[in-house]
JSON list of C-alpha atoms and ligand atoms in Angstrom, two decimals:
[
{"chain": "A", "resi": 1, "resn": "UNK", "atom": "CA", "xyz": [-9.38, 55.77, 43.93]},
{"chain": "A", "resi": 2, "resn": "UNK", "atom": "CA", "xyz": [-6.18, 54.80, 45.88]},
{"chain": "A", "resi": 3, "resn": "UNK", "atom": "CA", "xyz": [-4.61, 51.31, 45.07]},
{"chain": "A", "resi": 4, "resn": "UNK", "atom": "CA", "xyz": [-5.32, 48.56, 47.60]},
{"chain": "A", "resi": 5, "resn": "UNK", "atom": "CA", "xyz": [-1.74, 47.86, 48.16]},
{"chain": "A", "resi": 6, "resn": "UNK", "atom": "CA", "xyz": [-1.30, 51.58, 48.92]},
{"chain": "A", "resi": 7, "resn": "UNK", "atom": "CA", "xyz": [-4.24, 51.68, 51.41]},
{"chain": "A", "resi": 8, "resn": "UNK", "atom": "CA", "xyz": [-2.76, 48.65, 53.20]},
{"chain": "A", "resi": 9, "resn": "UNK", "atom": "CA", "xyz": [0.14, 50.20, 53.26]},
{"chain": "A", "resi": 10, "resn": "UNK", "atom": "CA", "xyz": [-1.21, 52.86, 55.28]},
{"chain": "A", "resi": 11, "resn": "UNK", "atom": "CA", "xyz": [-3.01, 50.72, 57.52]},
{"chain": "A", "resi": 12, "resn": "UNK", "atom": "CA", "xyz": [-6.36, 50.23, 55.81]},
{"chain": "A", "resi": 13, "resn": "UNK", "atom": "CA", "xyz": [-7.22, 46.69, 56.03]},
{"chain": "A", "resi": 14, "resn": "UNK", "atom": "CA", "xyz": [-10.94, 47.18, 54.72]},
{"chain": "A", "resi": 15, "resn": "UNK", "atom": "CA", "xyz": [-12.09, 44.58, 51.95]},
{"chain": "A", "resi": 16, "resn": "UNK", "atom": "CA", "xyz": [-10.85, 45.99, 48.67]},
{"chain": "A", "resi": 17, "resn": "UNK", "atom": "CA", "xyz": [-10.63, 44.35, 45.18]},
{"chain": "A", "resi": 18, "resn": "UNK", "atom": "CA", "xyz": [-8.65, 41.16, 44.51]},
{"chain": "A", "resi": 19, "resn": "UNK", "atom": "CA", "xyz": [-6.78, 39.92, 41.32]},
{"chain": "A", "resi": 20, "resn": "UNK", "atom": "CA", "xyz": [-6.97, 36.02, 40.94]},
{"chain": "A", "resi": 21, "resn": "UNK", "atom": "CA", "xyz": [-3.45, 35.15, 39.24]},
{"chain": "A", "resi": 22, "resn": "UNK", "atom": "CA", "xyz": [-2.99, 32.35, 37.14]},
{"chain": "A", "resi": 23, "resn": "UNK", "atom": "CA", "xyz": [-0.42, 29.64, 38.62]},
{"chain": "A", "resi": 24, "resn": "UNK", "atom": "CA", "xyz": [-0.93, 27.52, 35.38]},
{"chain": "A", "resi": 25, "resn": "UNK", "atom": "CA", "xyz": [1.70, 28.12, 32.52]},
{"chain": "A", "resi": 26, "resn": "UNK", "atom": "CA", "xyz": [-0.66, 28.93, 29.40]},
{"chain": "A", "resi": 27, "resn": "UNK", "atom": "CA", "xyz": [1.71, 26.83, 27.21]},
{"chain": "A", "resi": 28, "resn": "UNK", "atom": "CA", "xyz": [1.08, 23.40, 26.49]},
{"chain": "A", "resi": 29, "resn": "UNK", "atom": "CA", "xyz": [3.26, 20.79, 24.56]},
{"chain": "A", "resi": 30, "resn": "UNK", "atom": "CA", "xyz": [1.07, 19.34, 21.79]},
{"chain": "A", "resi": 31, "resn": "UNK", "atom": "CA", "xyz": [0.09, 15.60, 22.03]},
{"chain": "A", "resi": 32, "resn": "UNK", "atom": "CA", "xyz": [2.21, 13.53, 19.83]},
{"chain": "A", "resi": 33, "resn": "UNK", "atom": "CA", "xyz": [1.11, 10.63, 17.57]},
{"chain": "A", "resi": 34, "resn": "UNK", "atom": "CA", "xyz": [3.01, 7.74, 16.08]},
{"chain": "A", "resi": 35, "resn": "UNK", "atom": "CA", "xyz": [2.32, 6.88, 12.33]},
{"chain": "A", "resi": 36, "resn": "UNK", "atom": "CA", "xyz": [2.66, 3.03, 11.82]},
{"chain": "A", "resi": 37, "resn": "UNK", "atom": "CA", "xyz": [2.77, 0.91, 8.65]},
{"chain": "A", "resi": 38, "resn": "UNK", "atom": "CA", "xyz": [0.86, -2.42, 8.57]},
{"chain": "A", "resi": 39, "resn": "UNK", "atom": "CA", "xyz": [2.00, -5.68, 6.97]},
{"chain": "A", "resi": 40, "resn": "UNK", "atom": "CA", "xyz": [0.28, -7.09, 4.28]},
{"chain": "A", "resi": 41, "resn": "UNK", "atom": "CA", "xyz": [1.02, -9.95, 1.77]},
{"chain": "A", "resi": 42, "resn": "UNK", "atom": "CA", "xyz": [0.62, -8.00, -1.18]},
{"chain": "A", "resi": 43, "resn": "UNK", "atom": "CA", "xyz": [2.28, -4.54, -1.38]},
{"chain": "A", "resi": 44, "resn": "UNK", "atom": "CA", "xyz": [5.60, -4.86, -2.95]},
{"chain": "A", "resi": 45, "resn": "UNK", "atom": "CA", "xyz": [8.60, -4.21, -0.80]},
{"chain": "A", "resi": 46, "resn": "UNK", "atom": "CA", "xyz": [10.02, -1.54, -3.11]},
{"chain": "A", "resi": 47, "resn": "UNK", "atom": "CA", "xyz": [6.40, 0.22, -3.02]},
{"chain": "A", "resi": 48, "resn": "UNK", "atom": "CA", "xyz": [6.98, 0.28, 0.98]},
{"chain": "A", "resi": 49, "resn": "UNK", "atom": "CA", "xyz": [10.41, 1.62, 0.68]},
{"chain": "A", "resi": 50, "resn": "UNK", "atom": "CA", "xyz": [9.37, 4.38, -1.76]},
{"chain": "A", "resi": 51, "resn": "UNK", "atom": "CA", "xyz": [6.67, 5.49, 0.70]},
{"chain": "A", "resi": 52, "resn": "UNK", "atom": "CA", "xyz": [9.03, 5.74, 3.23]},
{"chain": "A", "resi": 53, "resn": "UNK", "atom": "CA", "xyz": [11.38, 7.87, 1.27]},
{"chain": "A", "resi": 54, "resn": "UNK", "atom": "CA", "xyz": [8.72, 10.10, -0.05]},
{"chain": "A", "resi": 55, "resn": "UNK", "atom": "CA", "xyz": [6.48, 11.01, 2.84]},
{"chain": "A", "resi": 56, "resn": "UNK", "atom": "CA", "xyz": [8.60, 10.11, 5.88]},
{"chain": "A", "resi": 57, "resn": "UNK", "atom": "CA", "xyz": [12.00, 11.72, 4.80]},
{"chain": "A", "resi": 58, "resn": "UNK", "atom": "CA", "xyz": [13.89, 8.31, 5.22]},
{"chain": "A", "resi": 59, "resn": "UNK", "atom": "CA", "xyz": [16.91, 7.60, 3.24]},
{"chain": "A", "resi": 60, "resn": "UNK", "atom": "CA", "xyz": [17.06, 3.92, 1.40]},
{"chain": "A", "resi": 61, "resn": "UNK", "atom": "CA", "xyz": [18.75, 2.33, 4.18]},
{"chain": "A", "resi": 62, "resn": "UNK", "atom": "CA", "xyz": [16.61, 3.73, 6.75]},
{"chain": "A", "resi": 63, "resn": "UNK", "atom": "CA", "xyz": [13.46, 2.95, 4.59]},
{"chain": "A", "resi": 64, "resn": "UNK", "atom": "CA", "xyz": [14.65, -0.63, 4.00]},
{"chain": "A", "resi": 65, "resn": "UNK", "atom": "CA", "xyz": [15.14, -1.58, 7.77]},
{"chain": "A", "resi": 66, "resn": "UNK", "atom": "CA", "xyz": [11.62, 0.19, 8.50]},
{"chain": "A", "resi": 67, "resn": "UNK", "atom": "CA", "xyz": [10.14, -1.94, 5.78]},
{"chain": "A", "resi": 68, "resn": "UNK", "atom": "CA", "xyz": [11.82, -5.09, 6.99]},
{"chain": "A", "resi": 69, "resn": "UNK", "atom": "CA", "xyz": [10.70, -4.55, 10.50]},
{"chain": "A", "resi": 70, "resn": "UNK", "atom": "CA", "xyz": [7.18, -4.29, 9.29]},
{"chain": "A", "resi": 71, "resn": "UNK", "atom": "CA", "xyz": [7.35, -7.07, 6.98]},
{"chain": "A", "resi": 72, "resn": "UNK", "atom": "CA", "xyz": [8.79, -9.27, 9.87]},
{"chain": "A", "resi": 73, "resn": "UNK", "atom": "CA", "xyz": [6.82, -8.12, 12.96]},
{"chain": "A", "resi": 74, "resn": "UNK", "atom": "CA", "xyz": [3.50, -6.83, 11.30]},
{"chain": "A", "resi": 75, "resn": "UNK", "atom": "CA", "xyz": [3.65, -3.21, 12.30]},
{"chain": "A", "resi": 76, "resn": "UNK", "atom": "CA", "xyz": [6.31, -0.42, 12.53]},
{"chain": "A", "resi": 77, "resn": "UNK", "atom": "CA", "xyz": [6.83, 3.19, 13.11]},
{"chain": "A", "resi": 78, "resn": "UNK", "atom": "CA", "xyz": [7.66, 5.64, 10.39]},
{"chain": "A", "resi": 79, "resn": "UNK", "atom": "CA", "xyz": [7.62, 8.82, 12.43]},
{"chain": "A", "resi": 80, "resn": "UNK", "atom": "CA", "xyz": [6.37, 10.79, 15.48]},
{"chain": "A", "resi": 81, "resn": "UNK", "atom": "CA", "xyz": [4.12, 14.09, 14.61]},
{"chain": "A", "resi": 82, "resn": "UNK", "atom": "CA", "xyz": [1.51, 16.46, 16.17]},
{"chain": "A", "resi": 83, "resn": "UNK", "atom": "CA", "xyz": [-2.09, 15.51, 15.60]},
{"chain": "A", "resi": 84, "resn": "UNK", "atom": "CA", "xyz": [-2.63, 17.15, 12.05]},
{"chain": "A", "resi": 85, "resn": "UNK", "atom": "CA", "xyz": [0.77, 16.26, 10.52]},
{"chain": "A", "resi": 86, "resn": "UNK", "atom": "CA", "xyz": [0.35, 12.73, 11.48]},
{"chain": "A", "resi": 87, "resn": "UNK", "atom": "CA", "xyz": [-3.12, 12.78, 10.04]},
{"chain": "A", "resi": 88, "resn": "UNK", "atom": "CA", "xyz": [-1.90, 14.19, 6.81]},
{"chain": "A", "resi": 89, "resn": "UNK", "atom": "CA", "xyz": [0.84, 11.67, 6.51]},
{"chain": "A", "resi": 90, "resn": "UNK", "atom": "CA", "xyz": [-1.77, 9.02, 6.99]},
{"chain": "A", "resi": 91, "resn": "UNK", "atom": "CA", "xyz": [-4.13, 10.47, 4.22]},
{"chain": "A", "resi": 92, "resn": "UNK", "atom": "CA", "xyz": [-1.35, 10.96, 1.85]},
{"chain": "A", "resi": 93, "resn": "UNK", "atom": "CA", "xyz": [0.15, 7.54, 2.30]},
{"chain": "A", "resi": 94, "resn": "UNK", "atom": "CA", "xyz": [-3.55, 5.80, 2.03]},
{"chain": "A", "resi": 95, "resn": "UNK", "atom": "CA", "xyz": [-4.47, 8.08, -1.23]},
{"chain": "A", "resi": 96, "resn": "UNK", "atom": "CA", "xyz": [-1.02, 6.91, -2.58]},
{"chain": "A", "resi": 97, "resn": "UNK", "atom": "CA", "xyz": [-1.56, 2.92, -1.84]},
{"chain": "A", "resi": 98, "resn": "UNK", "atom": "CA", "xyz": [-5.03, 3.19, -3.37]},
{"chain": "A", "resi": 99, "resn": "UNK", "atom": "CA", "xyz": [-4.01, 5.21, -6.39]},
{"chain": "A", "resi": 100, "resn": "UNK", "atom": "CA", "xyz": [-1.57, 2.09, -7.20]},
{"chain": "A", "resi": 101, "resn": "UNK", "atom": "CA", "xyz": [-3.92, -0.32, -5.93]},
{"chain": "A", "resi": 102, "resn": "UNK", "atom": "CA", "xyz": [-2.14, -1.97, -3.24]},
{"chain": "A", "resi": 103, "resn": "UNK", "atom": "CA", "xyz": [-3.76, -2.80, 0.16]},
{"chain": "A", "resi": 104, "resn": "UNK", "atom": "CA", "xyz": [-1.10, -0.93, 2.33]},
{"chain": "A", "resi": 105, "resn": "UNK", "atom": "CA", "xyz": [-2.46, 0.48, 5.37]},
{"chain": "A", "resi": 106, "resn": "UNK", "atom": "CA", "xyz": [-1.15, 3.48, 7.62]},
{"chain": "A", "resi": 107, "resn": "UNK", "atom": "CA", "xyz": [-2.56, 4.37, 10.77]},
{"chain": "A", "resi": 108, "resn": "UNK", "atom": "CA", "xyz": [-2.02, 6.69, 13.72]},
{"chain": "A", "resi": 109, "resn": "UNK", "atom": "CA", "xyz": [-1.79, 6.42, 17.57]},
{"chain": "A", "resi": 110, "resn": "UNK", "atom": "CA", "xyz": [-1.42, 8.44, 20.30]},
{"chain": "A", "resi": 111, "resn": "UNK", "atom": "CA", "xyz": [1.99, 8.21, 22.18]},
{"chain": "B", "resi": 1, "resn": "TYC", "atom": "N1", "xyz": [4.77, -8.21, 3.17]},
{"chain": "B", "resi": 1, "resn": "TYC", "atom": "C1", "xyz": [5.09, -7.61, 2.05]},
{"chain": "B", "resi": 1, "resn": "TYC", "atom": "C2", "xyz": [5.73, -8.57, 0.87]},
{"chain": "B", "resi": 1, "resn": "TYC", "atom": "O1", "xyz": [6.30, -9.48, 1.29]},
{"chain": "B", "resi": 1, "resn": "TYC", "atom": "C3", "xyz": [5.92, -6.26, 2.26]},
{"chain": "B", "resi": 1, "resn": "TYC", "atom": "C4", "xyz": [5.42, -5.27, 2.94]},
{"chain": "B", "resi": 1, "resn": "TYC", "atom": "C5", "xyz": [6.15, -4.58, 4.10]},
{"chain": "B", "resi": 1, "resn": "TYC", "atom": "C6", "xyz": [3.92, -4.68, 3.06]},
{"chain": "B", "resi": 1, "resn": "TYC", "atom": "C7", "xyz": [5.64, -3.54, 4.78]},
{"chain": "B", "resi": 1, "resn": "TYC", "atom": "C8", "xyz": [3.38, -3.83, 3.58]},
{"chain": "B", "resi": 1, "resn": "TYC", "atom": "O2", "xyz": [3.77, -2.52, 5.57]},
{"chain": "B", "resi": 1, "resn": "TYC", "atom": "C9", "xyz": [4.08, -3.37, 4.67]},
{"chain": "B", "resi": 1, "resn": "TYC", "atom": "N2", "xyz": [5.53, -8.03, -0.46]}
]
């Protein structure tokens, strides 16, 4: 059987077969999520700094700045991650806080 294009080149314009081409790129950037720490009156400042160093790869200075921001403003960003990574960070922080009997809250929100 002759290809449609070749038939048309030869002047045959009778209906043939068609291919629907995809115009949408098939790669999508993943949605990003902020991981936030929430202030409370009981979790020790040093514990929050430790959390930021341990789970968010912050150095002591960065960790201290973020902790003081949360202490002053009530909430602050620890990092931005894809869904599964953000979810893992939240679980790790919440498990660690619970294990040490601190009420520290960690949440994620879509950017
Ligand atoms: N407010 C706490 C205190 O004075 C410190 C703190 C900072 C707690 C950040 C939680 O996410 C937090 N000990």
